[in-house]
Amino acid sequence: MKKSTATFWLISLFCLISATVQARDLSILEQWKPKFDPSGAQYTYMLSNVDHPAIAGIGVGYRIRDRVWEESGGRIYVDFRPLAQLGGEKDVVRKLKMGAIQGMLCSSVMAANVAPKLGIVNLPFIFDSSEKLEKFRNTPELFDEFSNAAVRSGIKVIDFTGYGSYGWATTTPVRTLEEAQKVNFRIAQAPVNKDNYLAWGLKFTVLPWPDVPQALQTGVIDGLDHTPIVCSITKKFDVATYFTDLHYTQGLYIHMVNKRWLDKLPEELKEIFLKVVREESAIARQKTDLQQAEQIEQAKKDGVQFFTLSDADRQTLKNKAQPVYNKWGKKIGADYLKKVQTTLD
């Protein structure tokens, strides 16, 4: 068989498998259908996310939907679309800016592409615990500036949920930085992440999320920069059976809204909408901590081995990241970065 023909059939097979998996995942959404008829809603808020609603920080979209419907007296319908039904994140951001959709639970790794200041949540060892994340969210002088970072693009950040603490899922044990040097890590298509790994001197490959399962199975990558929740729920632990806890940052879903849509809401409905999002997002962040503990426990039962990188190795990574702080301090705003670091330390 000619190489071009073989390549064609491999690509066709991969597309078929991907389509089958997506169809299977979409079929489970039947259980989350609304128990009300949304056709009479005065306002529709189409909310997108690319990941699985079994993750607490994503499933919040359905709880927001039901509460907003009830508390608005059926005037606002939150049409929540997880599992990339509206496209990949780059495409959805474009639609959000245009107003073709009204909201997005955007991954924190993508957020820096929307506005550089949003990249602060990916800088290493600043948001290295859920407690620091809560302090950031509940300190107006920090969160308000973050909230308005993308206003020039017509986007306002109204809250965020999470998907756990970042570490390394690998096919071989990684207990030390020395062992990490041997691993080729997949990282997201995100500028801060790339700068982190360049500064750390670790091997990495930038891959779209849908390409990760095949890359892991074929050995194109043997490590994955992600969280235990995502690795467990999306079955990455079936191949990468080791996890090294770094907790160098928290994975977030940043709730972005088309500002024109929000500003057009009657004040009473805007107040209801924002209150529900704020309260449900706070609950979802609490559930994320519980879900991470549950998924780690389940993964251990399934044979996944967990390690914690030593404080000395973490400090080495932090020291090596200084060029990243310098570079992104200029983009984020040096004063703002320093204020966040000082407040959270």
Short mmCIF file of C-alpha atoms in Angstrom, two decimals, residues 29-335:
data_model
loop_
_atom_site.label_atom_id
_atom_site.label_comp_id
_atom_site.label_asym_id
_atom_site.label_seq_id
_atom_site.Cartn_x
_atom_site.Cartn_y
_atom_site.Cartn_z
CA LEU A 29 -26.75 14.46 27.57
CA GLU A 30 -30.31 13.13 27.41
CA GLN A 31 -30.24 12.79 31.19
CA TRP A 32 -29.60 16.53 31.55
CA LYS A 33 -32.44 17.76 29.37
CA PRO A 34 -34.46 20.56 31.02
CA LYS A 35 -37.64 19.54 32.82
CA PHE A 36 -39.37 22.64 31.47
CA ASP A 37 -40.30 24.04 28.07
CA PRO A 38 -37.87 26.87 27.28
CA SER A 39 -39.67 28.02 24.14
CA GLY A 40 -41.37 30.93 25.89
CA ALA A 41 -38.19 32.50 27.26
CA GLN A 42 -37.79 36.23 26.65
CA TYR A 43 -33.97 35.99 26.69
CA THR A 44 -31.71 33.09 25.66
CA TYR A 45 -28.19 32.72 26.99
CA MET A 46 -26.26 30.15 24.95
CA LEU A 47 -23.36 28.90 27.09
CA SER A 48 -20.55 26.79 25.61
CA ASN A 49 -17.92 24.44 27.03
CA VAL A 50 -15.69 21.87 25.34
CA ASP A 51 -15.48 19.30 28.13
CA HIS A 52 -17.57 16.67 29.93
CA PRO A 53 -20.40 17.70 32.30
CA ALA A 54 -19.42 14.93 34.73
CA ILE A 55 -16.67 17.37 35.80
CA ALA A 56 -18.14 19.47 38.63
CA GLY A 57 -16.82 22.72 37.20
CA ILE A 58 -18.72 22.05 33.96
CA GLY A 59 -21.90 20.44 35.27
CA VAL A 60 -22.50 23.77 36.99
CA GLY A 61 -23.88 24.96 33.63
CA TYR A 62 -26.99 22.83 34.13
CA ARG A 63 -27.49 24.01 37.71
CA ILE A 64 -27.20 27.62 36.53
CA ARG A 65 -29.72 26.85 33.80
CA ASP A 66 -32.34 25.47 36.18
CA ARG A 67 -31.94 28.12 38.88
CA VAL A 68 -31.95 31.05 36.45
CA TRP A 69 -35.11 29.68 34.83
CA GLU A 70 -36.86 29.32 38.17
CA GLU A 71 -35.72 32.61 39.72
CA SER A 72 -36.37 34.64 36.58
CA GLY A 73 -39.88 33.21 36.27
CA GLY A 74 -39.01 31.59 32.94
CA ARG A 75 -37.79 34.83 31.35
CA ILE A 76 -34.16 33.69 30.85
CA TYR A 77 -33.21 30.33 29.35
CA VAL A 78 -29.58 29.27 29.78
CA ASP A 79 -29.00 26.96 26.82
CA PHE A 80 -25.93 25.08 28.06
CA ARG A 81 -23.88 23.25 25.40
CA PRO A 82 -20.94 21.17 26.75
CA LEU A 83 -18.79 18.62 24.86
CA ALA A 84 -17.73 21.11 22.18
CA GLN A 85 -21.15 21.14 20.55
CA LEU A 86 -20.49 24.71 19.38
CA GLY A 87 -16.90 24.07 18.27
CA GLY A 88 -13.39 24.29 19.69
CA GLU A 89 -12.42 27.05 22.09
CA LYS A 90 -10.75 29.33 19.55
CA ASP A 91 -13.84 29.21 17.34
CA VAL A 92 -16.16 29.75 20.31
CA VAL A 93 -14.20 32.81 21.48
CA ARG A 94 -14.71 34.32 18.03
CA LYS A 95 -18.45 33.61 18.21
CA LEU A 96 -18.60 35.09 21.69
CA LYS A 97 -16.97 38.34 20.58
CA MET A 98 -19.44 38.58 17.68
CA GLY A 99 -22.42 37.85 19.90
CA ALA A 100 -23.35 34.67 17.99
CA ILE A 101 -23.30 33.00 21.40
CA GLN A 102 -23.65 34.76 24.73
CA GLY A 103 -21.43 32.85 27.17
CA MET A 104 -18.49 30.48 27.51
CA LEU A 105 -16.86 28.45 30.25
CA CYS A 106 -13.36 28.96 28.85
CA SER A 107 -10.42 26.87 30.02
CA SER A 108 -7.82 28.90 31.86
CA VAL A 109 -5.09 27.71 29.48
CA MET A 110 -6.98 29.30 26.58
CA ALA A 111 -7.86 32.49 28.44
CA ALA A 112 -4.54 34.27 27.86
CA ASN A 113 -5.36 34.23 24.14
CA VAL A 114 -8.47 36.30 24.92
CA ALA A 115 -6.65 38.88 27.07
CA PRO A 116 -3.06 38.66 28.41
CA LYS A 117 -4.12 39.65 31.95
CA LEU A 118 -6.24 36.49 32.17
CA GLY A 119 -2.99 34.53 31.80
CA ILE A 120 -2.13 35.34 35.40
CA VAL A 121 -3.99 32.24 36.57
CA ASN A 122 -1.55 30.04 34.60
CA LEU A 123 1.64 31.51 36.01
CA PRO A 124 3.29 28.81 38.14
CA PHE A 125 3.06 28.72 41.94
CA ILE A 126 0.80 31.79 42.33
CA PHE A 127 -2.55 29.95 42.49
CA ASP A 128 -1.08 26.74 43.87
CA SER A 129 -3.98 25.97 46.23
CA SER A 130 -7.77 26.25 46.20
CA GLU A 131 -7.51 28.50 49.28
CA LYS A 132 -5.49 31.08 47.31
CA LEU A 133 -7.99 30.82 44.48
CA GLU A 134 -10.87 31.63 46.83
CA LYS A 135 -8.98 34.55 48.30
CA PHE A 136 -8.41 35.91 44.80
CA ARG A 137 -12.08 35.53 43.88
CA ASN A 138 -13.29 37.20 47.08
CA THR A 139 -10.88 40.15 47.02
CA PRO A 140 -12.61 42.80 44.86
CA GLU A 141 -9.46 44.81 44.08
CA LEU A 142 -7.95 41.66 42.55
CA PHE A 143 -10.96 40.06 40.89
CA ASP A 144 -12.51 43.26 39.46
CA GLU A 145 -9.42 43.98 37.38
CA PHE A 146 -9.38 40.37 36.20
CA SER A 147 -13.11 40.59 35.40
CA ASN A 148 -12.63 43.61 33.13
CA ALA A 149 -9.47 42.36 31.39
CA ALA A 150 -11.24 41.54 28.10
CA VAL A 151 -13.83 44.32 28.04
CA ARG A 152 -12.21 45.92 24.99
CA SER A 153 -13.04 42.72 23.11
CA GLY A 154 -16.65 42.92 24.25
CA ILE A 155 -16.19 40.17 26.87
CA LYS A 156 -16.68 40.35 30.63
CA VAL A 157 -15.53 37.70 33.10
CA ILE A 158 -18.23 37.14 35.71
CA ASP A 159 -16.82 34.15 37.64
CA PHE A 160 -14.96 30.86 37.35
CA THR A 161 -15.16 27.23 38.37
CA GLY A 162 -12.39 24.63 38.32
CA TYR A 163 -11.14 21.21 37.33
CA GLY A 164 -8.47 20.57 39.95
CA SER A 165 -4.75 20.98 40.62
CA TYR A 166 -2.21 20.55 37.84
CA GLY A 167 0.40 17.83 37.78
CA TRP A 168 1.88 15.21 35.45
CA ALA A 169 0.15 12.04 34.27
CA THR A 170 2.87 9.81 32.81
CA THR A 171 3.46 6.34 31.40
CA THR A 172 6.62 5.94 33.51
CA PRO A 173 7.15 6.96 37.15
CA VAL A 174 8.23 10.58 37.73
CA ARG A 175 9.29 11.10 41.35
CA THR A 176 11.93 13.77 40.73
CA LEU A 177 12.85 16.52 38.29
CA GLU A 178 15.65 14.30 37.03
CA GLU A 179 13.12 11.66 36.00
CA ALA A 180 10.92 14.37 34.47
CA GLN A 181 13.75 15.27 32.07
CA LYS A 182 13.17 11.97 30.25
CA VAL A 183 9.48 12.61 29.56
CA ASN A 184 7.87 14.32 26.57
CA PHE A 185 4.90 16.19 28.06
CA ARG A 186 1.81 17.22 26.14
CA ILE A 187 0.83 20.79 26.92
CA ALA A 188 -2.16 22.84 25.80
CA GLN A 189 -2.16 25.31 22.90
CA ALA A 190 -1.53 28.12 25.36
CA PRO A 191 1.24 30.75 25.47
CA VAL A 192 1.85 30.73 29.24
CA ASN A 193 2.19 26.96 29.36
CA LYS A 194 4.72 26.99 26.54
CA ASP A 195 6.78 29.63 28.32
CA ASN A 196 6.64 27.61 31.57
CA TYR A 197 8.05 24.49 29.94
CA LEU A 198 10.72 26.39 28.04
CA ALA A 199 11.86 27.98 31.31
CA TRP A 200 11.84 24.64 33.11
CA GLY A 201 13.91 23.03 30.36
CA LEU A 202 11.51 20.10 29.97
CA LYS A 203 10.59 18.38 26.71
CA PHE A 204 7.08 19.12 25.52
CA THR A 205 4.73 18.80 22.55
CA VAL A 206 1.84 21.18 21.92
CA LEU A 207 -1.25 19.18 20.94
CA PRO A 208 -4.98 19.89 20.63
CA TRP A 209 -6.94 18.01 23.28
CA PRO A 210 -8.72 15.64 20.81
CA ASP A 211 -5.31 14.35 19.64
CA VAL A 212 -4.13 13.35 23.12
CA PRO A 213 -5.58 9.80 23.40
CA GLN A 214 -3.94 8.60 20.19
CA ALA A 215 -0.67 10.38 21.02
CA LEU A 216 -0.52 8.65 24.42
CA GLN A 217 -1.35 5.24 23.01
CA THR A 218 1.22 5.46 20.22
CA GLY A 219 3.99 6.91 22.40
CA VAL A 220 4.17 10.25 20.61
CA ILE A 221 3.93 11.66 24.13
CA ASP A 222 4.53 9.87 27.41
CA GLY A 223 3.36 12.60 29.76
CA LEU A 224 0.40 14.90 30.14
CA ASP A 225 0.25 18.27 31.93
CA HIS A 226 -3.22 18.17 33.48
CA THR A 227 -5.32 17.46 36.58
CA PRO A 228 -6.36 14.18 38.25
CA ILE A 229 -10.07 14.93 37.68
CA VAL A 230 -9.71 15.31 33.93
CA CYS A 231 -7.25 12.42 33.57
CA SER A 232 -9.61 10.12 35.48
CA ILE A 233 -12.95 11.09 33.94
CA THR A 234 -11.58 11.16 30.37
CA LYS A 235 -9.80 7.81 30.81
CA LYS A 236 -6.25 9.08 30.36
CA PHE A 237 -5.25 7.01 33.40
CA ASP A 238 -5.98 3.90 31.32
CA VAL A 239 -2.63 4.56 29.58
CA ALA A 240 -0.78 7.02 31.82
CA THR A 241 -0.82 5.05 35.06
CA TYR A 242 1.38 7.39 37.15
CA PHE A 243 0.60 10.87 38.44
CA THR A 244 3.03 13.37 39.96
CA ASP A 245 1.39 16.07 42.08
CA LEU A 246 2.89 19.49 41.42
CA HIS A 247 -0.18 21.66 42.22
CA TYR A 248 1.66 24.50 40.51
CA THR A 249 -1.65 26.04 39.49
CA GLN A 250 -5.41 25.40 39.50
CA GLY A 251 -7.26 24.48 36.33
CA LEU A 252 -10.15 26.89 35.78
CA TYR A 253 -13.20 27.32 33.60
CA ILE A 254 -13.52 31.07 33.30
CA HIS A 255 -17.11 32.23 32.81
CA MET A 256 -17.05 34.80 30.02
CA VAL A 257 -20.12 36.75 28.86
CA ASN A 258 -20.78 38.85 25.79
CA LYS A 259 -20.95 42.28 27.42
CA ARG A 260 -23.53 43.68 24.98
CA TRP A 261 -25.95 40.88 25.85
CA LEU A 262 -25.39 41.36 29.58
CA ASP A 263 -25.85 45.13 29.39
CA LYS A 264 -29.15 44.75 27.51
CA LEU A 265 -30.72 42.65 30.26
CA PRO A 266 -33.23 44.50 32.43
CA GLU A 267 -31.57 45.36 35.74
CA GLU A 268 -33.77 42.97 37.73
CA LEU A 269 -32.90 40.03 35.46
CA LYS A 270 -29.22 40.94 35.36
CA GLU A 271 -29.13 40.90 39.15
CA ILE A 272 -30.78 37.46 39.25
CA PHE A 273 -28.48 36.08 36.56
CA LEU A 274 -25.25 37.31 38.17
CA LYS A 275 -26.34 36.20 41.65
CA VAL A 276 -27.07 32.66 40.48
CA VAL A 277 -23.78 32.42 38.58
CA ARG A 278 -21.84 33.71 41.61
CA GLU A 279 -23.50 31.33 44.07
CA GLU A 280 -23.40 28.24 41.86
CA SER A 281 -19.79 28.88 40.85
CA ALA A 282 -18.76 29.04 44.52
CA ILE A 283 -20.55 25.74 45.17
CA ALA A 284 -18.90 24.18 42.12
CA ARG A 285 -15.43 25.18 43.35
CA GLN A 286 -16.14 23.43 46.66
CA LYS A 287 -17.36 20.36 44.78
CA THR A 288 -14.18 20.39 42.70
CA ASP A 289 -12.03 19.85 45.81
CA LEU A 290 -14.24 16.92 46.82
CA GLN A 291 -14.29 15.50 43.31
CA GLN A 292 -10.50 15.63 43.04
CA ALA A 293 -10.13 13.64 46.26
CA GLU A 294 -12.72 11.11 45.05
CA GLN A 295 -11.11 10.69 41.63
CA ILE A 296 -7.64 10.25 43.12
CA GLU A 297 -8.97 7.59 45.48
CA GLN A 298 -10.72 5.78 42.62
CA ALA A 299 -7.63 6.00 40.43
CA LYS A 300 -5.50 4.49 43.20
CA LYS A 301 -7.95 1.59 43.47
CA ASP A 302 -7.59 1.10 39.73
CA GLY A 303 -3.81 0.85 40.05
CA VAL A 304 -2.63 4.38 39.29
CA GLN A 305 0.41 5.32 41.41
CA PHE A 306 0.66 8.85 42.83
CA PHE A 307 3.80 10.74 43.75
CA THR A 308 4.40 14.23 45.15
CA LEU A 309 7.28 16.29 43.82
CA SER A 310 9.54 17.36 46.67
CA ASP A 311 9.50 20.92 48.02
CA ALA A 312 13.09 21.33 46.82
CA ASP A 313 12.19 20.33 43.24
CA ARG A 314 9.14 22.59 43.29
CA GLN A 315 11.32 25.46 44.45
CA THR A 316 13.72 24.74 41.58
CA LEU A 317 10.81 25.00 39.13
CA LYS A 318 9.70 28.24 40.76
CA ASN A 319 13.20 29.71 40.52
CA LYS A 320 13.51 28.69 36.87
CA ALA A 321 10.16 30.37 36.14
CA GLN A 322 11.49 33.86 36.88
CA PRO A 323 11.81 34.72 33.15
CA VAL A 324 8.12 33.78 32.77
CA TYR A 325 7.11 36.18 35.57
CA ASN A 326 9.21 38.91 33.96
CA LYS A 327 7.78 38.38 30.47
CA TRP A 328 4.15 38.07 31.53
CA GLY A 329 4.47 40.82 34.12
CA LYS A 330 4.89 43.23 31.22
CA LYS A 331 1.78 41.84 29.49
CA ILE A 332 -0.39 41.49 32.59
CA GLY A 333 0.80 44.66 34.28
CA ALA A 334 3.71 44.50 36.72
CA ASP A 335 1.82 46.35 39.47
#
